[in-house]
Short mmCIF file of C-alpha atoms in Angstrom, two decimals:
data_model
loop_
_atom_site.label_atom_id
_atom_site.label_comp_id
_atom_site.label_asym_id
_atom_site.label_seq_id
_atom_site.Cartn_x
_atom_site.Cartn_y
_atom_site.Cartn_z
CA MET A 30 -89.72 116.53 -6.31
CA VAL A 31 -90.37 117.28 -2.52
CA ILE A 32 -87.31 116.82 -0.46
CA VAL A 33 -87.91 116.76 3.33
CA LEU A 34 -84.84 117.58 5.41
CA PHE A 35 -86.07 116.38 8.97
CA SER A 36 -83.97 113.35 8.73
CA GLY A 37 -80.73 115.07 7.69
CA ASN A 38 -78.51 113.73 4.97
CA VAL A 39 -80.08 110.45 4.40
CA ILE A 40 -83.09 112.07 2.80
CA VAL A 41 -81.30 114.33 0.50
CA VAL A 42 -78.94 111.39 -0.32
CA PHE A 43 -81.92 109.23 -1.10
CA ALA A 44 -83.73 112.09 -3.31
CA ILE A 45 -80.41 112.74 -5.34
CA VAL A 46 -80.35 108.80 -6.17
CA VAL A 47 -83.71 108.53 -6.98
CA MET A 48 -83.27 111.76 -9.35
CA ALA A 49 -80.10 110.50 -10.78
CA THR A 50 -81.76 107.12 -11.41
CA PHE A 51 -84.85 108.85 -13.04
CA ILE A 52 -82.43 110.90 -15.35
CA TYR A 53 -80.06 107.77 -16.20
CA TYR A 54 -83.39 106.10 -17.44
CA GLN A 55 -84.48 108.96 -19.27
CA ILE A 56 -81.14 109.18 -21.11
CA LEU A 57 -81.10 105.63 -21.62
CA SER A 58 -84.39 105.49 -23.31
CA ILE A 59 -83.06 108.19 -25.88
CA ILE A 60 -79.64 106.33 -26.26
CA MET A 61 -81.12 102.82 -26.69
CA LYS A 62 -82.22 102.54 -30.36
CA SER A 63 -83.56 99.74 -32.49
CA LEU A 64 -82.11 98.23 -35.52
CA VAL A 65 -84.04 96.87 -38.45
CA ALA A 66 -82.02 94.31 -40.18
CA TYR A 67 -83.27 92.75 -43.30
CA TYR A 68 -82.86 91.06 -46.73
CA SER A 69 -85.06 91.29 -49.49
CA ARG A 70 -84.81 89.97 -52.98
CA THR A 71 -87.98 91.31 -54.47
CA ASN A 72 -88.66 94.47 -52.22
CA ILE A 73 -91.44 92.65 -50.16
CA THR A 74 -89.66 92.38 -47.12
CA LYS A 75 -87.73 95.59 -47.75
CA LYS A 76 -91.32 97.38 -47.62
CA LEU A 77 -92.17 95.58 -44.54
CA ALA A 78 -88.76 96.85 -42.91
CA ASP A 79 -89.09 100.51 -43.93
CA GLU A 80 -92.69 100.51 -42.19
CA ILE A 81 -91.50 98.99 -39.06
CA ALA A 82 -88.40 101.31 -38.98
CA GLY A 83 -90.67 104.12 -39.53
CA LYS A 84 -92.80 103.41 -36.63
CA VAL A 85 -90.05 102.59 -33.97
CA ASN A 86 -87.32 105.43 -35.36
CA ALA A 87 -84.91 102.44 -36.12
CA ASP A 88 -81.49 102.71 -38.05
CA VAL A 89 -81.98 100.23 -41.00
CA GLU A 90 -79.25 97.68 -41.99
CA GLU A 91 -80.04 96.36 -45.79
CA ILE A 92 -78.25 92.77 -45.66
CA VAL A 93 -76.63 92.86 -49.22
CA PRO A 94 -75.16 89.49 -50.46
CA LYS A 95 -72.08 89.40 -52.59
CA VAL A 96 -73.71 86.28 -54.30
CA ASN A 97 -76.19 87.28 -57.04
CA TYR A 98 -79.58 85.82 -56.19
CA GLN A 99 -81.64 87.95 -58.94
CA GLY A 100 -83.65 86.39 -61.79
CA LYS A 101 -84.59 82.83 -62.39
CA LEU A 102 -81.02 81.57 -61.86
CA GLY A 103 -80.76 83.61 -58.69
CA TYR A 104 -84.00 82.21 -57.56
CA ALA A 105 -82.79 78.63 -57.81
CA ARG A 106 -79.66 79.32 -56.49
CA GLY A 107 -81.40 80.76 -53.31
CA GLY A 108 -83.48 77.86 -52.80
CA LYS A 109 -80.54 75.72 -52.98
CA HIS A 110 -78.46 77.77 -50.67
CA ALA A 111 -81.22 78.09 -48.16
CA PHE A 112 -81.78 74.34 -48.09
CA GLN A 113 -78.18 73.48 -47.60
CA GLU A 114 -77.97 76.44 -44.68
CA LYS A 115 -75.15 77.91 -46.41
CA VAL A 116 -73.06 80.89 -45.22
CA ILE A 117 -72.02 83.31 -47.86
CA ASP A 118 -70.10 86.57 -47.73
CA LEU A 119 -71.94 89.81 -47.28
CA GLU A 120 -71.21 93.50 -48.25
CA GLU A 121 -69.82 95.33 -45.50
CA LEU A 122 -72.28 96.24 -42.52
CA LYS A 123 -72.82 99.62 -41.20
CA PHE A 124 -74.09 98.75 -37.83
CA ASN A 125 -73.18 96.27 -34.78
CA PRO A 126 -76.33 94.73 -33.56
CA GLN A 127 -74.76 94.61 -29.99
CA ASP A 128 -75.27 98.41 -29.84
CA TYR A 129 -79.08 98.14 -29.94
CA GLU A 130 -81.96 96.85 -27.38
CA VAL A 131 -83.81 95.26 -30.03
CA VAL A 132 -83.02 94.06 -33.47
CA TYR A 133 -85.81 93.44 -36.04
CA LEU A 134 -84.76 90.63 -38.35
CA GLY A 135 -86.54 90.24 -41.59
CA CYS A 136 -86.29 88.27 -44.64
CA PRO A 137 -88.34 86.06 -47.08
CA VAL A 138 -88.94 82.28 -46.60
CA TRP A 139 -86.67 80.38 -49.04
CA ALA A 140 -87.31 76.67 -49.50
CA GLY A 141 -88.95 76.71 -46.14
CA LYS A 142 -85.94 78.18 -44.46
CA VAL A 143 -84.37 81.48 -43.57
CA ALA A 144 -83.02 83.15 -46.59
CA THR A 145 -79.41 82.60 -46.92
CA PRO A 146 -77.99 86.25 -46.59
CA LEU A 147 -80.04 86.96 -43.27
CA LEU A 148 -78.98 83.41 -41.89
CA SER A 149 -75.44 84.24 -42.76
CA TYR A 150 -75.84 87.84 -41.13
CA VAL A 151 -77.12 86.10 -38.22
CA LYS A 152 -74.51 83.68 -37.87
CA GLN A 153 -71.97 86.43 -38.43
CA ASN A 154 -73.33 88.47 -35.63
CA GLU A 155 -73.54 85.02 -33.37
CA GLY A 156 -73.93 86.38 -29.37
CA ASN A 157 -74.28 90.01 -30.74
CA PHE A 158 -78.24 90.41 -30.17
CA ASN A 159 -79.64 91.81 -26.85
CA GLU A 160 -83.23 91.08 -27.88
CA VAL A 161 -84.72 90.35 -31.12
CA LYS A 162 -88.00 90.31 -33.08
CA PHE A 163 -88.57 88.22 -36.12
CA PHE A 164 -90.50 89.21 -39.42
CA ILE A 165 -90.84 87.10 -42.46
CA THR A 166 -92.74 86.90 -45.70
CA ALA A 167 -93.62 84.26 -47.87
CA GLY A 168 -95.91 83.43 -51.25
CA GLY A 169 -97.75 81.03 -48.83
CA THR A 170 -96.04 78.77 -46.66
CA GLY A 171 -92.82 77.93 -44.52
CA PHE A 172 -93.42 80.33 -41.85
CA ASP A 173 -93.03 78.00 -38.75
CA SER A 174 -89.89 76.33 -40.03
CA THR A 175 -88.39 79.67 -41.00
CA LEU A 176 -89.18 81.04 -37.25
CA LYS A 177 -87.89 77.91 -35.67
CA GLN A 178 -84.72 78.23 -37.62
CA LEU A 179 -84.34 81.93 -36.81
CA GLU A 180 -84.74 81.22 -33.15
CA LYS A 181 -82.29 78.32 -33.13
CA ASN A 182 -79.44 80.60 -34.56
CA THR A 183 -80.30 83.72 -32.50
CA LYS A 184 -82.58 83.32 -29.36
CA LYS A 185 -86.28 83.51 -28.37
CA PRO A 186 -87.77 86.47 -29.87
CA LEU A 187 -90.11 89.01 -28.00
CA ALA A 188 -92.30 88.72 -31.00
CA THR A 189 -92.70 87.55 -34.65
CA LEU A 190 -94.62 88.64 -37.58
CA ALA A 191 -95.40 86.42 -40.50
CA LEU A 192 -97.01 87.84 -43.84
CA THR A 193 -97.93 86.69 -47.12
CA THR A 194 -96.55 88.83 -50.02
CA LYS A 195 -100.35 89.23 -51.19
CA GLN A 196 -100.64 90.77 -47.51
CA VAL A 197 -97.71 93.12 -47.77
CA LYS A 198 -98.57 94.30 -51.33
CA LYS A 199 -102.09 95.33 -50.34
CA ASP A 200 -101.00 96.85 -46.98
CA ASP A 201 -103.15 94.36 -45.43
CA PHE A 202 -101.56 93.97 -42.02
CA GLU A 203 -101.18 96.26 -38.59
CA LEU A 204 -97.66 96.48 -36.94
CA ASP A 205 -98.56 97.94 -33.26
CA SER A 206 -98.80 94.58 -31.61
CA PHE A 207 -95.85 93.58 -33.24
CA ILE A 208 -93.86 96.46 -32.28
CA ASP A 209 -95.19 97.21 -28.68
#
């Protein structure tokens, strides 16, 4: 940086303010982190969450419900709860989404809706999201209604990503445009 002193203290003060601002934004970019918060019943969404977290160097919050959604009975229970938009209890969370510049929210589509554990997480953290990006997975359909429901319960996302189970299993996707 070049400081010209022909105008006295004004230029020196201006230069100091410019330098301080530059340093502030450098520190802010190091401090401000991303969080990937997701629920995954079958590890398909988990695989995608891990890929995203690795690319953006994010903290990861796996959302764990206190309700059992495993097996055939759990699958049926999950569809019923999603259809009812039921809010359930979750295991203790590690991170506060308010501490993050961007929170990536991910889940599978259940009965054309947000999976109950993620919906519960979103409602539990209402008003705590600075910016959000949504990523969802599904066997085939329900993407639009799930994305609309997520937006209704949080805010307009910076970006969305909707992938089929088959795409995730075969690594048939790219994340660059989603995470930029």
